[in-house]
Short mmCIF file of C-alpha atoms in Angstrom, two decimals:
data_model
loop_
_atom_site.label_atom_id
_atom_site.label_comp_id
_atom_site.label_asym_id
_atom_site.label_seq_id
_atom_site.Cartn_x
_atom_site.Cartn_y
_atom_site.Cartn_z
CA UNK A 1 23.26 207.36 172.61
CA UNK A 2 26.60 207.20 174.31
CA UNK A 3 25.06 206.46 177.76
CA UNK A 4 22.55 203.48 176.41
CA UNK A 5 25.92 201.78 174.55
CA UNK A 6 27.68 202.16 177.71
CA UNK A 7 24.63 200.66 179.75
CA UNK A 8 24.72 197.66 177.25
CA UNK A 9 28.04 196.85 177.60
CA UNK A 10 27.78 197.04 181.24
CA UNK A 11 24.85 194.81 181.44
CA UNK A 12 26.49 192.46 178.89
CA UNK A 13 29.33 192.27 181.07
CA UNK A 14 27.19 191.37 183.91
CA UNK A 15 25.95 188.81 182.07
CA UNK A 16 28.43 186.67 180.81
CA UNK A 17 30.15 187.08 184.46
CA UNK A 18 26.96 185.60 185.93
CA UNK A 19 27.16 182.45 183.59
CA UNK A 20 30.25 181.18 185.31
CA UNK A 21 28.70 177.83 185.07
CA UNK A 22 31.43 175.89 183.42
CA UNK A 23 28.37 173.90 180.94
CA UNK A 24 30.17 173.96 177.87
CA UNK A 25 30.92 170.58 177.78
CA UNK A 26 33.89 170.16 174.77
CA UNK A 27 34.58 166.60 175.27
CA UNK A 28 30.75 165.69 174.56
CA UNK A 29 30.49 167.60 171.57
CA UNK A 30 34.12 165.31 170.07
CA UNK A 31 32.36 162.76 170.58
CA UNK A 32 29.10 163.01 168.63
CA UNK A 33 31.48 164.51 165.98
CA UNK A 34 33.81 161.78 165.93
CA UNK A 35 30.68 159.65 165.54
CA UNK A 36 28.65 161.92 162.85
CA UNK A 37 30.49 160.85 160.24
CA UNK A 38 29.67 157.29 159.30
CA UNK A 39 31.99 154.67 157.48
CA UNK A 40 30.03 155.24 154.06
CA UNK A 41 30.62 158.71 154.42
CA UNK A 42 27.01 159.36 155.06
CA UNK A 43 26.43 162.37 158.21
CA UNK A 44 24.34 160.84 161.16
CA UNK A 45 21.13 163.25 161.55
CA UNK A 46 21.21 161.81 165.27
CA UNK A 47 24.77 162.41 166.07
CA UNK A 48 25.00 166.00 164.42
CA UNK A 49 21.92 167.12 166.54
CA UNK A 50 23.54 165.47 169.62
CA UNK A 51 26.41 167.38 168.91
CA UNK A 52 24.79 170.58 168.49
CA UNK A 53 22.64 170.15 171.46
CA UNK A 54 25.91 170.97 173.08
CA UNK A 55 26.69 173.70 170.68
CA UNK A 56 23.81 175.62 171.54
CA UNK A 57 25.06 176.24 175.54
CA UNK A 58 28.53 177.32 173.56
CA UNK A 59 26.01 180.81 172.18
CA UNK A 60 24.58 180.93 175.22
CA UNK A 61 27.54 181.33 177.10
CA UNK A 62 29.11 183.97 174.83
CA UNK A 63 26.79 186.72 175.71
CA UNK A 64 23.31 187.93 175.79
CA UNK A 65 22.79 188.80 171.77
CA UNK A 66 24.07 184.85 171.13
CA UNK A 67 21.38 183.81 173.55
CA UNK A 68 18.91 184.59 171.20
CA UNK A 69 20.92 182.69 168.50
CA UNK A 70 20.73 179.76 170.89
CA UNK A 71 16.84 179.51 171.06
CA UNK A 72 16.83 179.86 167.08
CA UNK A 73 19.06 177.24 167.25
CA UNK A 74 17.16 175.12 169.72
CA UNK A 75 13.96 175.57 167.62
CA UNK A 76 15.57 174.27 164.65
CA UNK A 77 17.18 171.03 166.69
CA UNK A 78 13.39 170.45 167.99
CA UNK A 79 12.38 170.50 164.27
CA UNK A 80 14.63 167.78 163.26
CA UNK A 81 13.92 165.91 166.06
CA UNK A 82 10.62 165.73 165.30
CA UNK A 83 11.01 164.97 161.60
CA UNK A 84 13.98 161.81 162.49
CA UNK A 85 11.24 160.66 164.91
CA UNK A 86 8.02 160.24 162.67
CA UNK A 87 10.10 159.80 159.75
CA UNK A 88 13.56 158.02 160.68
CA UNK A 89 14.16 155.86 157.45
CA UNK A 90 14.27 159.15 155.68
CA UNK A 91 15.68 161.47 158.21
CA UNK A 92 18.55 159.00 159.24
CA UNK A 93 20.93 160.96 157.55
CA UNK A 94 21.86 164.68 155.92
CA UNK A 95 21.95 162.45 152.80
CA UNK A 96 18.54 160.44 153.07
CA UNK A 97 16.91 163.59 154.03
CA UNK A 98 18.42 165.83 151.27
CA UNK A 99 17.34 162.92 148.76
CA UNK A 100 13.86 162.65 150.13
CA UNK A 101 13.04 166.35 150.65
CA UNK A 102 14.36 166.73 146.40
CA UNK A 103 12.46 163.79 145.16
CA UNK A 104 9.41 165.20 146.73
CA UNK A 105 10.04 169.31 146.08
CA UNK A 106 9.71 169.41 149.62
CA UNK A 107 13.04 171.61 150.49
CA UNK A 108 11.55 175.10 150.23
CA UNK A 109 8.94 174.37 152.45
CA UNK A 110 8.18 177.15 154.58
CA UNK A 111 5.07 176.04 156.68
CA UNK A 112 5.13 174.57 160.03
CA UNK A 113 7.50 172.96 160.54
CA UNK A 114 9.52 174.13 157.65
CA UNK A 115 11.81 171.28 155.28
CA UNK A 116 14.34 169.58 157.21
CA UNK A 117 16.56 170.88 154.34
CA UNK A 118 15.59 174.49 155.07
CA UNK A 119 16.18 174.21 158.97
CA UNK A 120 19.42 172.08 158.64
CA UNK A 121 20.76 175.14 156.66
CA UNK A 122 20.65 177.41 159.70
CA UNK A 123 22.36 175.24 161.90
CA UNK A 124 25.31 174.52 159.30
CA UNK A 125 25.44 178.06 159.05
CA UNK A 126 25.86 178.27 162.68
CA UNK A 127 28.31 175.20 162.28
CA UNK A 128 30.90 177.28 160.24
CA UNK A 129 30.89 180.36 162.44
CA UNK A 130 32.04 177.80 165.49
CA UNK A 131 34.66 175.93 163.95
CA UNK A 132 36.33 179.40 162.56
CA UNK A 133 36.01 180.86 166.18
CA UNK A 134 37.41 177.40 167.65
CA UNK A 135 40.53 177.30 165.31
CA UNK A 136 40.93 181.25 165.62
CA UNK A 137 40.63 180.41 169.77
CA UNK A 138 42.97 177.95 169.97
CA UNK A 139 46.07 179.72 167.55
CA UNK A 140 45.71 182.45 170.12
CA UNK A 141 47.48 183.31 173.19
CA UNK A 142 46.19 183.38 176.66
CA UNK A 143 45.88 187.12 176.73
CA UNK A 144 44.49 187.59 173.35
CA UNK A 145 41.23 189.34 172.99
CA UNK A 146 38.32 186.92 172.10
CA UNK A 147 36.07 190.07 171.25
CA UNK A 148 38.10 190.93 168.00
CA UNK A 149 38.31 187.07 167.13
CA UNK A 150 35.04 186.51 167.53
CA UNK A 151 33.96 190.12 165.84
CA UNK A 152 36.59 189.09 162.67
CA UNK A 153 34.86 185.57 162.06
CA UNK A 154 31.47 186.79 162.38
CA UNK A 155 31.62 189.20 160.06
CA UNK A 156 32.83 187.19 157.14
CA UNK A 157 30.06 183.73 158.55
CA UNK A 158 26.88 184.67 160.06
CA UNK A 159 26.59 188.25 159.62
CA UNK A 160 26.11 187.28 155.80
CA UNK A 161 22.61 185.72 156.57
CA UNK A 162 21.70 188.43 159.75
CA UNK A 163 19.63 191.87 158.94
CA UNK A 164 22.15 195.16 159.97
CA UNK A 165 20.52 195.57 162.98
CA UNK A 166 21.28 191.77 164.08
CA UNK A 167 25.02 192.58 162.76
CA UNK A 168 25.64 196.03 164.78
CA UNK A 169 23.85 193.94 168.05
CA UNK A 170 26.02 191.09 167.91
CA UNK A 171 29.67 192.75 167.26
CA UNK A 172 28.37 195.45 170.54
CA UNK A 173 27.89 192.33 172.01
CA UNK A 174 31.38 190.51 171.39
CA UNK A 175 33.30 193.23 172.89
CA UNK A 176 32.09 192.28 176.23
CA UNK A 177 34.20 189.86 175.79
CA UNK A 178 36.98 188.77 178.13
CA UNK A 179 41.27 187.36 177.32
CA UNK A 180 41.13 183.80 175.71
CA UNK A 181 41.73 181.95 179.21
CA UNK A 182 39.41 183.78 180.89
CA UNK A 183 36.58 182.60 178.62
CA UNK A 184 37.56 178.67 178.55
CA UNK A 185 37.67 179.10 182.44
CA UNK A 186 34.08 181.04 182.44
CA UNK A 187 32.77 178.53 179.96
CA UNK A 188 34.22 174.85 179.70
CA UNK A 189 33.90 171.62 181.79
CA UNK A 190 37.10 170.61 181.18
CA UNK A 191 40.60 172.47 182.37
CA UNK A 192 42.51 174.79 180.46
CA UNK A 193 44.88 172.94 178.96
CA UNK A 194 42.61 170.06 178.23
CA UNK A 195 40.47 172.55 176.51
CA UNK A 196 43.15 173.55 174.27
CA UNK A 197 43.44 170.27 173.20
CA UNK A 198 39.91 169.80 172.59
CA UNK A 199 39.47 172.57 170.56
CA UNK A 200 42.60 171.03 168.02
CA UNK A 201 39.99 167.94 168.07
CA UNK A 202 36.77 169.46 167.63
CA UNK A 203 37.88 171.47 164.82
CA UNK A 204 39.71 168.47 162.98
CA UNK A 205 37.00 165.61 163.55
CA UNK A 206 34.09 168.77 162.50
CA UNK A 207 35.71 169.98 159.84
CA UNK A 208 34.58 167.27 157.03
CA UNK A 209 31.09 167.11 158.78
CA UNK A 210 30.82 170.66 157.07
CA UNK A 211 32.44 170.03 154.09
CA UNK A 212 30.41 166.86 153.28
CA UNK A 213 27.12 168.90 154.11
CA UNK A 214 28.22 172.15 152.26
CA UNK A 215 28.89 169.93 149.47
CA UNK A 216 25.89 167.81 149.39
CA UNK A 217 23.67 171.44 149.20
CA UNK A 218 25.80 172.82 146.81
CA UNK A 219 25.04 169.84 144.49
CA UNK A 220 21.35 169.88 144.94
CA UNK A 221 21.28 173.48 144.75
CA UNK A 222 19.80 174.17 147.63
CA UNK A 223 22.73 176.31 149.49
CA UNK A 224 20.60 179.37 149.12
CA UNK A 225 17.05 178.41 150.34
CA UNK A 226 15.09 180.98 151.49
#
């Protein structure tokens, strides 16, 4: 047991070194959130999935458990995609589609595809585990270990909707994980500092896109859908 947790570390650790792409691409993903949020306070369904286009290289990047996480993801953005495409008077926004999806009963649909209420859900699920690991990442100091900061926010975001198994799998996974400066370097587009900077942004102009989404399901009643 010992020797196959060893081996998975050391192949985890392989594999984040290998993705020293630098694809995570902050400055794209301030803009679409700078830009979800229109002047009515309505969410843009386009500018949210832009954003989290992006996103999704952000879980690849982290490690090889994440990956997985990312094609869930990536599912879920093709499902929207599809449903703003056929349908974009009602899919324009998180609002319009919330308000069709209710009027019609639609939002526990399970079939394929599943509601666009039901698959949005996942991906602001997703939404709050970033923004707590971004605003955890950038209080931190260069040398601090982004294994226990990303272990400590996981635990109280997405490991609330993940099986054990998932739970154990992911936190092995996290301690791969190298010093905070290290992984901007490993990951971003941008340069260190400018990174830092970005993450300040990210968080801030993200931020109410989450609270205006968490609220809009929590007054429909639909925070819990299957």
């Amino acid at each position: 047991m010992y020797k196959r947790s060893a081996d998975l570390h050391q192949n985890e650790t392989v594999d984040i070194m290998a993705t020293r792409k630098k694809d995570f691409d902050l400055a794209l993903v301030l803009k679409a959130a700078q830009r979800c949020k229109q002047e009515d306070g309505s969410i843009s369904m386009e500018e949210f999935l832009r954003a989290y286009n992006e996103l999704c290289r952000f879980f690849k990047l982290i490690g090889r458990i994440f990956g997985f996480v990312a094609k869930d993801l990536e599912d879920k953005i093709s499902i929207l995609e599809g449903y703003v495409d056929r349908n974009p008077d009602q899919y324009r926004t998180v609002q319009s589609m919330i308000d069709h999806e209710v009027s019609n009963n639609i939002t526990k649909l399970r079939g394929r595809p599943p509601s666009g209420s039901r698959t949005l859900l996942r991906l602001h699920r997703a939404l709050e585990f970033i923004l707590a690991f971004m605003r955890r990442l950038g209080r931190s100091s260069d040398h601090d270990r982004t294994s226990y900061i990303a272990s400590d926010v996981y635990k109280v975001t997405l490991a609330k909707y993940h099986p054990w198994i998932v739970q154990k799998m992911a936190v092995l996974a996290m301690y791969t994980l190298p010093a905070r400066k290290d992984l901007i370097e490993m990951m971003c587009k941008q340069d260190y500092e400018e990174v830092l900077q970005l993450l300040i942004q990210v968080t801030t102009a993200a931020q109410p896109v989450y609270d205006i989404t968490q609220k809009l399901y929590a007054d429909n009643g639909i925070l819990n859908l299957p």
